[in-house]
Amino acid sequence: MNRQGRPTQPVASSAPEGLTTFSGNKGLQLEEALIFEIGTTQTTGVDLADLPANAKSRIGDLARTDEIGLPGLTEPETMRHYVRLSQKNYAIDSGIYPLGSCTMKHNPRLNEKMARLPGFSDIHPMQPQSTVQGALELIDTLAHWLKVITGMPAVAMSPKAGAHGELCGLMAIRACLEARGDARVRVLVPESAHGTNPATAAACGYKVDTIPATEEGRVDLEALKAKLGDDVAALMLTNPNTCGLFERDIIEICEAVHGAGALVYCDGANLNAIMGKVRPGDLGIDAMHINLHKTFSTPHGGGGPGAGPVVLSETLAPFAPLPFVVVTDGTFSLAEYAPEAEAHGAQPFGRLTAFHGQMGMFVRALSFMMSHGSDGIAQAAEDAVLNANYIMASLKDIMTASFEGPCMHEALFDDRFLKDTDVTTLDMAKAMIDEGMHPMTMYFPLVVHGAMLIEPTESESKQTLDAFISTMRQLVEAAKAGETERFTGAPHFAPMKRLDETAAARKPVLRWTPEENASHSAAAE
Ligand SMILES: *Cc1c(COP(=O)(O)O)cnc(C)c1O
């Protein structure tokens, strides 16, 4: 039994075999068609007064003369349509979301309340700066705490995601090396790296050179040293790394890279495990993005929104992109032009985005920090690590942990425990959906076979973790007992069954066509 007193084994439907409902709905689970299928162009949710006979368009020739062709519904129908669609989705507000690397934690409602304050939500980047002093102060305050937490002297606030932050960091590194008259061509990336690392290096025009991992899942220091040379611009590494392990040689690694005249970029996606405990600046890091939408809560997923400020070392600080907030006699303003910034010794590499960053994310992140305080921040890191180790310790007797010893904030398993079954990592993930749990990250990192990367974060209670662990144990036992159909046919109970993920990625059908003239069928049916 779980804590709601429900059996944790999925119960077979008690409906007689073959019984279907007339409506297509099941109990209170409602089917929902596309809005184009249920709405008509003849309907609208509002009554508009007829135009006066002498009405003239104020946009002249640009006025629309044809039907707009959008489906109309009444207001209650519209409401129900979107609520029903949202219920087909899974969210951190519905249950555990143990995606490794992604840090899906609870988003405190206090942060939402702060972000909705009109002074933050109703402003525009083109407003005169004198009218947005509070917003500029908030950006400056958040920047301050990011520098304190990481022990770094500067931060670029405008990058809009982690991957964008990587681009910012590498562009700062390139600007710094070019200013030294020492353009270099290679970037070293450990083989466990997130795909965005090599992609960013390649997008910046660098050649990517992979460094192997040791048996223990960490950067091979000797292999790294062997790859260093005067054509290496940077090392990009993640710490704790994507195997959920702390790179213990980090200080020696940074010294070796600096000794070769190169710089160290750290992927900071895993800051949640170390914030308040260790400062990346003290380890020798030159640039690191912080995924505010991971470490400091703020809702994310489905491609956005995000924010990826980049902290920079003394060496890279002058090359930070514009704009940055400056304070003069208590007045906040944005350094918008290079000449002004140059007067302060800066050589910005340019701009990364049109405006100043993701305001809504900034508010939520600062709200998270201020409501936790410095001891709360450190405790969040400790609890995230404790929760991951609880999962690791509770599952490693029946699943195969990829590396010896305790982990940081995420527990990495591989598929060796499935060896004599017909069940794969993908099947396990799909069976978790039937159990009402979002799957863990699968097949990443690539350094282990059939990876299952589980990150509970600090925000899950022991009861939730116990329910997760017990369900995982039952699934593993079922797989080992040969209950293959439970897995290979999963998800059995979700609104959408097993999708053709390759076709969905390679041949996405992005446009709905009415059935009578549909020329191609949906890739994912
Ligand atoms: C999430 C993540 C990224 C990319 O960050 P986005 O904000 O999604 O662009 C990069 N590296 C690692 C290790 C990550 O987990």
Coordinates of C-alpha atoms and ligand atoms in Angstrom, one line a residue:
M1 CA 0.0 0.0 0.0
N2 CA 1.2 3.5 -0.6
R3 CA 0.4 6.3 1.8
Q4 CA -3.0 7.1 0.3
G5 CA -3.8 3.5 1.2
R6 CA -4.0 2.4 -2.5
P7 CA -2.4 -0.8 -3.7
T8 CA 0.9 0.0 -5.3
Q9 CA 0.6 -2.8 -7.8
P10 CA -1.4 -1.4 -10.8
V11 CA -4.8 -3.0 -10.6
A12 CA -6.3 -4.5 -13.7
S13 CA -9.3 -2.7 -14.9
S14 CA -12.5 -4.2 -13.3
A15 CA -14.5 -3.4 -16.4
P16 CA -15.6 -6.4 -18.4
E17 CA -13.2 -7.3 -21.2
G18 CA -14.0 -5.2 -24.3
L19 CA -16.4 -2.8 -22.6
T20 CA -15.9 0.7 -23.9
T21 CA -17.7 3.9 -23.0
F22 CA -20.1 5.7 -25.5
S23 CA -18.4 9.0 -25.0
G24 CA -14.8 7.9 -25.3
N25 CA -14.2 9.3 -21.8
K26 CA -13.1 7.0 -19.0
G27 CA -14.5 7.8 -15.6
L28 CA -13.6 11.4 -15.1
Q29 CA -10.7 11.1 -17.5
L30 CA -11.9 13.2 -20.4
E31 CA -10.9 12.7 -24.0
E32 CA -10.1 15.9 -25.8
A33 CA -9.9 16.7 -29.5
L34 CA -7.8 19.4 -31.1
I35 CA -9.3 22.9 -30.9
F36 CA -9.5 22.9 -34.7
E37 CA -11.7 19.8 -34.5
I38 CA -14.1 21.1 -31.9
G39 CA -14.3 24.8 -32.7
T40 CA -15.8 26.4 -35.8
T41 CA -15.0 29.6 -37.5
Q42 CA -18.6 30.6 -37.1
T43 CA -18.4 30.6 -33.3
T44 CA -16.8 33.1 -31.0
G45 CA -16.7 33.4 -27.2
V46 CA -17.5 37.1 -27.3
D47 CA -20.2 39.3 -28.8
L48 CA -18.8 42.2 -30.7
A49 CA -20.9 45.2 -31.7
D50 CA -21.5 45.7 -35.4
L51 CA -19.2 48.2 -37.0
P52 CA -20.7 51.6 -37.6
A53 CA -21.6 52.0 -41.3
N54 CA -19.0 54.7 -41.8
A55 CA -16.2 52.9 -39.9
K56 CA -12.8 53.2 -41.5
S57 CA -9.9 51.0 -41.0
R58 CA -7.0 52.7 -39.3
I59 CA -4.5 50.3 -40.9
G60 CA -5.6 51.1 -44.5
D61 CA -4.6 48.4 -47.0
L62 CA -3.3 46.1 -44.3
A63 CA -6.9 45.5 -42.9
R64 CA -7.9 41.9 -43.2
T65 CA -10.6 41.2 -45.7
D66 CA -10.9 37.4 -45.4
E67 CA -12.1 35.2 -42.6
I68 CA -9.3 34.7 -40.1
G69 CA -10.0 30.9 -40.0
L70 CA -9.4 30.4 -36.3
P71 CA -11.7 28.1 -34.4
G72 CA -14.0 29.7 -32.0
L73 CA -15.4 28.3 -28.8
T74 CA -17.5 29.7 -25.9
E75 CA -15.6 30.8 -22.9
P76 CA -16.5 27.8 -20.8
E77 CA -15.6 25.5 -23.7
T78 CA -12.3 27.2 -24.1
M79 CA -11.5 26.9 -20.4
R80 CA -12.4 23.2 -20.4
H81 CA -10.4 22.5 -23.6
Y82 CA -7.1 23.8 -22.1
V83 CA -7.7 22.4 -18.6
R84 CA -8.4 18.9 -20.1
L85 CA -5.2 19.2 -22.3
S86 CA -3.2 20.2 -19.2
Q87 CA -4.5 17.1 -17.4
K88 CA -2.9 14.9 -20.1
N89 CA 0.4 16.3 -19.1
Y90 CA 2.6 15.5 -16.2
A91 CA 4.2 18.2 -14.0
I92 CA 6.3 18.7 -10.9
D93 CA 3.0 19.7 -9.3
S94 CA 1.5 16.3 -10.0
G95 CA 4.2 14.0 -8.7
I96 CA 7.9 13.1 -8.5
Y97 CA 9.9 14.2 -11.6
P98 CA 13.2 12.5 -11.1
L99 CA 14.9 13.6 -14.3
G100 CA 18.6 13.5 -13.7
S101 CA 20.7 16.5 -14.7
C102 CA 17.5 18.6 -15.0
T103 CA 16.9 19.4 -11.3
M104 CA 13.1 19.4 -11.4
K105 CA 12.3 20.7 -7.9
H106 CA 9.2 22.2 -6.4
N107 CA 8.5 25.8 -7.4
P108 CA 7.5 27.6 -4.2
R109 CA 4.4 29.6 -4.8
L110 CA 5.9 32.6 -3.0
N111 CA 8.2 33.0 -6.0
E112 CA 5.3 33.0 -8.4
K113 CA 3.6 35.7 -6.3
M114 CA 6.7 37.8 -6.4
A115 CA 7.1 37.4 -10.2
R116 CA 3.5 38.5 -10.7
L117 CA 4.0 41.8 -8.8
P118 CA 3.0 44.4 -11.4
G119 CA 6.3 46.3 -10.9
F120 CA 8.1 43.2 -12.2
S121 CA 5.6 41.6 -14.6
D122 CA 4.2 44.7 -16.3
I123 CA 7.4 46.5 -17.3
H124 CA 9.0 46.7 -20.7
P125 CA 12.7 46.8 -21.6
M126 CA 12.3 50.0 -23.6
Q127 CA 10.9 51.9 -20.6
P128 CA 13.0 54.8 -19.4
Q129 CA 15.5 53.5 -16.9
S130 CA 14.3 56.0 -14.3
T131 CA 10.9 54.1 -14.2
V132 CA 12.4 50.7 -13.7
Q133 CA 14.9 51.4 -10.9
G134 CA 13.5 48.5 -8.7
A135 CA 13.9 46.0 -11.5
L136 CA 17.5 47.1 -12.2
E137 CA 18.2 46.9 -8.5
L138 CA 16.7 43.3 -8.4
I139 CA 19.0 42.3 -11.3
D140 CA 22.0 43.9 -9.5
T141 CA 21.0 42.2 -6.2
L142 CA 20.7 38.8 -7.8
A143 CA 24.0 39.3 -9.6
H144 CA 25.6 40.1 -6.2
W145 CA 24.3 36.8 -4.6
L146 CA 25.4 34.8 -7.6
K147 CA 28.9 36.1 -7.3
V148 CA 28.8 35.4 -3.5
I149 CA 27.6 31.9 -3.9
T150 CA 30.2 31.1 -6.6
G151 CA 33.1 33.2 -5.3
M152 CA 33.5 34.9 -8.7
P153 CA 34.0 38.6 -9.3
A154 CA 31.7 39.2 -12.3
V155 CA 28.5 37.8 -13.8
A156 CA 26.8 38.2 -17.2
M157 CA 23.1 38.2 -16.6
S158 CA 21.7 38.2 -20.1
P159 CA 22.1 34.5 -21.3
K160 CA 18.7 32.9 -21.5
A161 CA 19.5 29.3 -20.7
G162 CA 22.3 27.0 -19.8
A163 CA 23.3 26.3 -23.3
H164 CA 23.2 30.0 -24.1
G165 CA 25.4 30.6 -21.1
E166 CA 27.9 28.1 -22.5
L167 CA 28.0 30.2 -25.7
C168 CA 28.5 33.3 -23.6
G169 CA 31.4 31.7 -21.6
L170 CA 33.2 30.4 -24.7
M171 CA 32.8 33.8 -26.5
A172 CA 34.3 35.5 -23.4
I173 CA 37.2 32.9 -23.5
R174 CA 37.7 33.5 -27.2
A175 CA 37.7 37.3 -26.7
C176 CA 40.2 37.0 -23.9
L177 CA 42.6 34.7 -25.9
E178 CA 42.3 37.0 -29.0
A179 CA 43.1 40.0 -26.9
R180 CA 46.3 38.2 -25.9
G181 CA 47.0 37.6 -29.6
D182 CA 46.7 33.9 -28.9
A183 CA 43.7 32.5 -30.8
R184 CA 43.5 28.7 -30.2
V185 CA 41.5 26.0 -32.0
R186 CA 40.8 23.1 -29.6
V187 CA 38.3 22.7 -26.7
L188 CA 38.6 19.6 -24.5
V189 CA 35.4 18.0 -23.3
P190 CA 35.1 14.9 -21.1
E191 CA 33.1 12.0 -22.7
S192 CA 30.4 12.2 -20.0
A193 CA 29.6 15.8 -20.9
H194 CA 26.1 17.0 -21.7
G195 CA 25.6 17.3 -25.5
T196 CA 25.3 21.1 -25.3
N197 CA 29.0 21.3 -24.3
P198 CA 30.6 19.9 -27.5
A199 CA 27.7 21.5 -29.5
T200 CA 28.6 24.9 -28.1
A201 CA 32.3 24.5 -28.7
A202 CA 31.6 23.5 -32.3
A203 CA 29.2 26.4 -32.8
C204 CA 32.0 28.7 -31.6
G205 CA 34.2 27.2 -34.3
Y206 CA 36.4 25.1 -32.1
K207 CA 37.5 21.6 -32.7
V208 CA 36.1 19.3 -30.0
D209 CA 38.6 16.8 -28.4
T210 CA 37.2 14.2 -26.1
I211 CA 38.8 13.2 -22.8
P212 CA 38.2 9.7 -21.5
A213 CA 36.8 8.9 -18.0
T214 CA 38.5 6.8 -15.4
E215 CA 37.0 3.5 -14.2
E216 CA 35.6 5.7 -11.4
G217 CA 33.6 7.9 -13.7
R218 CA 35.8 11.0 -13.3
V219 CA 38.0 13.0 -15.7
D220 CA 41.2 11.1 -16.4
L221 CA 43.8 13.6 -15.2
E222 CA 46.7 12.0 -17.0
A223 CA 44.8 11.7 -20.3
L224 CA 43.8 15.4 -19.9
K225 CA 47.4 16.4 -19.4
A226 CA 48.4 14.5 -22.4
K227 CA 45.8 16.3 -24.5
L228 CA 46.8 19.8 -23.4
G229 CA 48.9 21.9 -25.7
D230 CA 49.3 25.5 -26.9
D231 CA 46.4 25.1 -29.3
V232 CA 43.9 24.3 -26.5
A233 CA 41.6 27.2 -25.8
A234 CA 39.6 25.7 -23.0
L235 CA 38.4 22.7 -21.0
M236 CA 34.7 22.4 -20.5
L237 CA 33.8 20.2 -17.6
T238 CA 30.8 19.6 -15.3
N239 CA 31.3 19.5 -11.5
P240 CA 29.7 17.5 -10.0
N241 CA 29.8 15.7 -13.3
T242 CA 26.9 14.0 -15.1
C243 CA 27.6 10.7 -13.4
G244 CA 26.6 12.4 -10.2
L245 CA 30.2 12.4 -8.9
F246 CA 32.4 15.2 -7.6
E247 CA 35.6 15.7 -9.7
R248 CA 38.0 15.4 -6.8
D249 CA 41.0 16.4 -8.9
I250 CA 39.4 19.7 -9.9
I251 CA 42.1 21.9 -8.4
E252 CA 44.8 20.0 -10.1
I253 CA 42.8 19.9 -13.3
C254 CA 42.4 23.7 -13.3
E255 CA 46.1 24.2 -12.6
A256 CA 47.1 21.9 -15.5
V257 CA 44.8 23.8 -17.9
H258 CA 46.0 27.2 -16.7
G259 CA 49.6 26.0 -17.0
A260 CA 48.9 25.3 -20.7
G261 CA 47.6 28.9 -21.2
A262 CA 44.0 27.7 -21.5
L263 CA 40.9 28.5 -19.5
V264 CA 38.4 26.4 -17.6
Y265 CA 34.7 26.5 -18.4
C266 CA 32.5 24.7 -15.9
D267 CA 29.0 23.6 -16.8
G268 CA 27.1 24.7 -13.6
A269 CA 23.9 22.7 -14.2
N270 CA 24.7 20.7 -11.1
L271 CA 25.3 23.7 -8.7
N272 CA 22.4 22.4 -6.7
A273 CA 24.6 19.8 -5.1
I274 CA 27.3 22.2 -4.0
M275 CA 25.8 25.6 -3.4
G276 CA 26.7 27.0 0.0
K277 CA 29.3 24.2 0.4
V278 CA 32.0 25.0 -2.0
R279 CA 32.6 28.0 -4.3
P280 CA 33.6 27.2 -7.9
G281 CA 35.8 30.4 -7.9
D282 CA 38.0 28.8 -5.2
L283 CA 38.5 25.7 -7.4
G284 CA 40.0 27.6 -10.3
I285 CA 37.0 27.9 -12.6
D286 CA 37.1 30.8 -15.1
A287 CA 33.5 30.8 -16.4
M288 CA 30.4 28.9 -15.3
H289 CA 26.8 29.2 -16.2
I290 CA 24.1 28.8 -13.6
N291 CA 20.8 27.4 -14.7
L292 CA 18.6 29.5 -12.5
H293 CA 15.6 27.4 -13.7
K294 CA 17.3 24.3 -12.2
T295 CA 19.2 25.3 -9.0
F296 CA 16.9 28.1 -7.9
S297 CA 13.6 26.5 -8.8
T298 CA 11.5 28.4 -11.4
P299 CA 9.3 26.3 -13.6
H300 CA 10.9 24.9 -16.7
G301 CA 10.5 22.2 -19.3
G302 CA 9.1 22.1 -22.7
G303 CA 11.9 24.3 -23.9
G304 CA 11.6 27.2 -21.6
P305 CA 11.6 29.6 -20.0
G306 CA 15.1 29.7 -18.6
A307 CA 17.9 31.9 -17.5
G308 CA 21.6 31.1 -17.6
P309 CA 23.8 33.8 -16.0
V310 CA 27.5 33.2 -16.4
V311 CA 29.9 34.0 -13.6
L312 CA 33.4 35.0 -14.7
S313 CA 36.8 35.0 -13.1
E314 CA 39.2 38.0 -12.8
T315 CA 40.7 37.0 -16.1
L316 CA 37.5 36.9 -18.0
A317 CA 35.5 39.6 -16.3
P318 CA 36.6 42.4 -18.7
F319 CA 35.2 40.5 -21.6
A320 CA 31.6 40.1 -20.2
P321 CA 28.9 41.0 -22.7
L322 CA 26.8 44.2 -22.5
P323 CA 24.6 45.2 -20.9
F324 CA 25.4 45.3 -17.2
V325 CA 23.8 47.1 -14.4
V326 CA 25.9 49.9 -12.8
V327 CA 25.1 51.9 -9.8
T328 CA 26.1 55.6 -9.5
D329 CA 25.1 57.6 -6.4
G330 CA 22.3 55.2 -5.7
T331 CA 20.9 55.3 -9.3
F332 CA 20.9 52.2 -11.3
S333 CA 21.6 52.2 -15.0
L334 CA 22.6 49.9 -17.8
A335 CA 26.0 50.1 -19.4
E336 CA 24.7 49.8 -22.9
Y337 CA 27.6 51.0 -25.0
A338 CA 31.1 49.6 -25.2
P339 CA 32.9 53.0 -25.0
E340 CA 31.3 53.6 -21.6
A341 CA 32.2 50.1 -20.4
E342 CA 35.7 50.5 -21.8
A343 CA 36.2 53.5 -19.6
H344 CA 36.0 51.0 -16.7
G345 CA 38.6 48.8 -18.3
A346 CA 36.1 46.5 -19.9
Q347 CA 36.4 45.0 -23.4
P348 CA 32.9 43.5 -23.8
F349 CA 32.7 40.9 -26.6
G350 CA 29.4 42.4 -27.7
R351 CA 25.8 41.6 -26.8
L352 CA 24.2 38.2 -26.5
T353 CA 20.6 39.2 -26.5
A354 CA 18.5 42.2 -27.4
F355 CA 17.6 43.0 -23.8
H356 CA 18.8 42.3 -20.2
G357 CA 17.8 38.8 -19.4
Q358 CA 14.8 36.9 -18.2
M359 CA 13.2 39.2 -15.6
G360 CA 10.6 36.6 -14.5
M361 CA 13.3 34.1 -13.8
F362 CA 15.4 36.6 -12.0
V363 CA 12.6 37.4 -9.6
R364 CA 11.9 33.8 -8.9
A365 CA 15.5 32.9 -8.3
L366 CA 16.1 35.9 -6.0
S367 CA 12.9 35.0 -4.1
F368 CA 14.2 31.4 -3.7
M369 CA 17.5 32.7 -2.4
M370 CA 16.1 35.2 0.0
S371 CA 13.5 32.9 1.4
H372 CA 16.1 30.2 2.0
G373 CA 18.9 32.4 3.4
S374 CA 22.5 31.2 3.3
D375 CA 22.0 28.3 5.7
G376 CA 18.9 27.3 3.8
I377 CA 20.8 27.3 0.5
A378 CA 23.5 25.0 2.0
Q379 CA 20.8 22.8 3.5
A380 CA 19.1 22.4 0.1
A381 CA 22.3 21.1 -1.3
E382 CA 22.8 18.7 1.6
D383 CA 19.3 17.4 1.4
A384 CA 19.5 17.0 -2.4
V385 CA 22.6 14.9 -1.9
L386 CA 21.1 13.0 1.0
N387 CA 17.9 12.2 -1.0
A388 CA 19.9 10.9 -4.0
N389 CA 22.0 8.7 -1.7
Y390 CA 18.9 7.4 -0.1
I391 CA 17.7 6.3 -3.5
M392 CA 21.1 4.9 -4.4
A393 CA 21.3 2.9 -1.1
S394 CA 17.7 1.6 -1.4
L395 CA 18.0 0.4 -5.0
K396 CA 21.6 -0.7 -5.5
D397 CA 21.0 -4.3 -4.3
I398 CA 18.6 -4.9 -7.2
M399 CA 19.7 -2.3 -9.8
T400 CA 23.3 -1.9 -10.9
A401 CA 24.9 1.3 -9.7
S402 CA 27.4 2.4 -12.3
F403 CA 30.1 3.5 -9.9
E404 CA 31.3 2.6 -6.4
G405 CA 30.5 4.7 -3.4
P406 CA 28.2 7.5 -2.5
C407 CA 26.9 10.0 -5.1
M408 CA 26.2 13.7 -5.1
H409 CA 22.7 14.9 -6.1
E410 CA 21.9 12.1 -8.6
A411 CA 22.1 8.3 -8.6
L412 CA 23.4 6.7 -11.8
F413 CA 22.4 3.1 -12.7
D414 CA 23.0 1.2 -15.9
D415 CA 21.2 -1.7 -17.5
R416 CA 23.4 -4.6 -16.4
F417 CA 20.6 -5.7 -14.0
L418 CA 18.3 -6.2 -17.0
K419 CA 20.8 -8.5 -18.7
D420 CA 18.9 -11.7 -18.8
T421 CA 15.5 -10.1 -19.4
D422 CA 13.9 -8.8 -22.5
V423 CA 13.4 -5.4 -20.9
T424 CA 15.4 -2.3 -21.8
T425 CA 16.1 1.0 -20.2
L426 CA 13.4 2.5 -22.4
D427 CA 10.9 -0.2 -21.4
M428 CA 11.6 0.5 -17.7
A429 CA 11.0 4.2 -18.3
K430 CA 7.7 3.5 -20.1
A431 CA 6.5 1.2 -17.3
M432 CA 7.2 4.0 -14.8
I433 CA 4.7 6.2 -16.7
D434 CA 2.0 3.5 -16.0
E435 CA 2.9 3.8 -12.4
G436 CA 2.1 7.5 -12.5
M437 CA 5.8 8.6 -12.2
H438 CA 7.8 10.7 -14.7
P439 CA 10.7 8.5 -15.9
M440 CA 14.2 9.3 -14.9
T441 CA 16.7 10.5 -17.5
M442 CA 17.6 7.6 -19.7
Y443 CA 20.6 6.8 -22.0
F444 CA 22.5 9.8 -20.6
P445 CA 25.3 10.1 -19.7
L446 CA 26.7 8.0 -22.6
V447 CA 29.6 6.6 -20.6
V448 CA 27.5 3.8 -19.2
H449 CA 25.3 1.4 -21.0
G450 CA 21.5 2.0 -20.9
A451 CA 21.9 4.8 -18.3
M452 CA 19.2 5.6 -15.8
L453 CA 20.0 8.8 -14.0
I454 CA 17.8 9.6 -11.0
E455 CA 17.7 13.1 -9.4
P456 CA 15.1 13.4 -6.6
T457 CA 16.2 17.0 -5.5
E458 CA 15.8 18.2 -2.0
S459 CA 12.1 18.9 -2.3
E460 CA 10.8 15.3 -2.1
S461 CA 9.7 14.0 1.2
K462 CA 10.8 10.7 2.6
Q463 CA 7.3 9.3 2.1
T464 CA 7.5 10.3 -1.6
L465 CA 10.9 8.8 -1.9
D466 CA 9.8 5.6 -0.2
A467 CA 6.8 5.3 -2.6
F468 CA 9.1 5.8 -5.6
I469 CA 11.7 3.2 -4.3
S470 CA 9.0 0.6 -3.6
T471 CA 7.5 1.0 -7.0
M472 CA 10.9 0.8 -8.7
R473 CA 11.7 -2.4 -6.7
Q474 CA 8.5 -4.0 -7.8
L475 CA 9.1 -3.0 -11.4
V476 CA 12.6 -4.5 -11.3
E477 CA 11.3 -7.7 -9.7
A478 CA 8.6 -7.9 -12.4
A479 CA 11.2 -7.5 -15.1
K480 CA 13.5 -10.2 -13.6
A481 CA 10.4 -12.5 -13.2
G482 CA 9.8 -12.3 -17.0
E483 CA 6.7 -10.2 -16.9
T484 CA 7.9 -8.7 -20.2
E485 CA 4.6 -7.5 -21.6
R486 CA 4.2 -5.1 -18.7
F487 CA 7.3 -3.3 -20.0
T488 CA 7.5 -3.8 -23.8
G489 CA 3.8 -2.8 -24.2
A490 CA 4.0 0.2 -21.8
P491 CA 2.6 2.6 -21.2
H492 CA -0.7 0.7 -21.1
F493 CA -2.6 3.3 -19.1
A494 CA -1.4 6.6 -20.4
P495 CA -3.5 8.7 -22.9
M496 CA -0.8 8.1 -25.6
K497 CA 0.7 4.7 -25.9
R498 CA 4.3 3.9 -27.1
L499 CA 5.2 6.5 -29.7
D500 CA 7.6 6.1 -32.6
E501 CA 10.2 8.5 -31.1
T502 CA 12.5 8.3 -34.1
A503 CA 9.8 9.3 -36.5
A504 CA 8.6 12.0 -34.1
A505 CA 12.1 13.5 -34.1
R506 CA 13.0 12.9 -37.7
K507 CA 9.7 13.5 -39.4
P508 CA 7.7 15.7 -37.1
V509 CA 4.3 16.6 -38.3
L510 CA 4.0 20.2 -37.2
R511 CA 0.8 21.2 -38.9
W512 CA -2.6 19.8 -38.4
T513 CA -4.5 19.1 -41.6
P514 CA -8.3 18.3 -41.7
E515 CA -8.8 14.5 -42.2
E516 CA -10.5 14.7 -45.6
N517 CA -7.4 16.3 -47.2
A518 CA -4.7 14.9 -44.9
S519 CA -1.7 14.1 -47.2
H520 CA 0.5 12.6 -44.5
S521 CA -0.2 10.6 -41.4
A522 CA 0.9 11.6 -38.0
A523 CA 4.4 10.3 -37.2
A524 CA 3.5 9.5 -33.7
E525 CA 0.4 7.3 -33.5
Ligands
LIG1 C1 20.4 21.3 -18.5 C2 21.8 21.1 -18.8 C3 22.4 21.9 -19.7 C4 21.7 22.9 -20.6 O1 21.0 23.8 -20.0 P1 19.7 24.5 -20.6 O2 19.3 25.5 -19.6 O3 18.7 23.4 -20.8 O4 20.1 25.1 -21.9 C5 23.8 21.8 -19.9 N1 24.5 20.9 -19.2 C6 23.9 20.1 -18.3 C7 24.8 19.1 -17.5 C8 22.6 20.2 -18.0 O5 22.0 19.4 -17.1

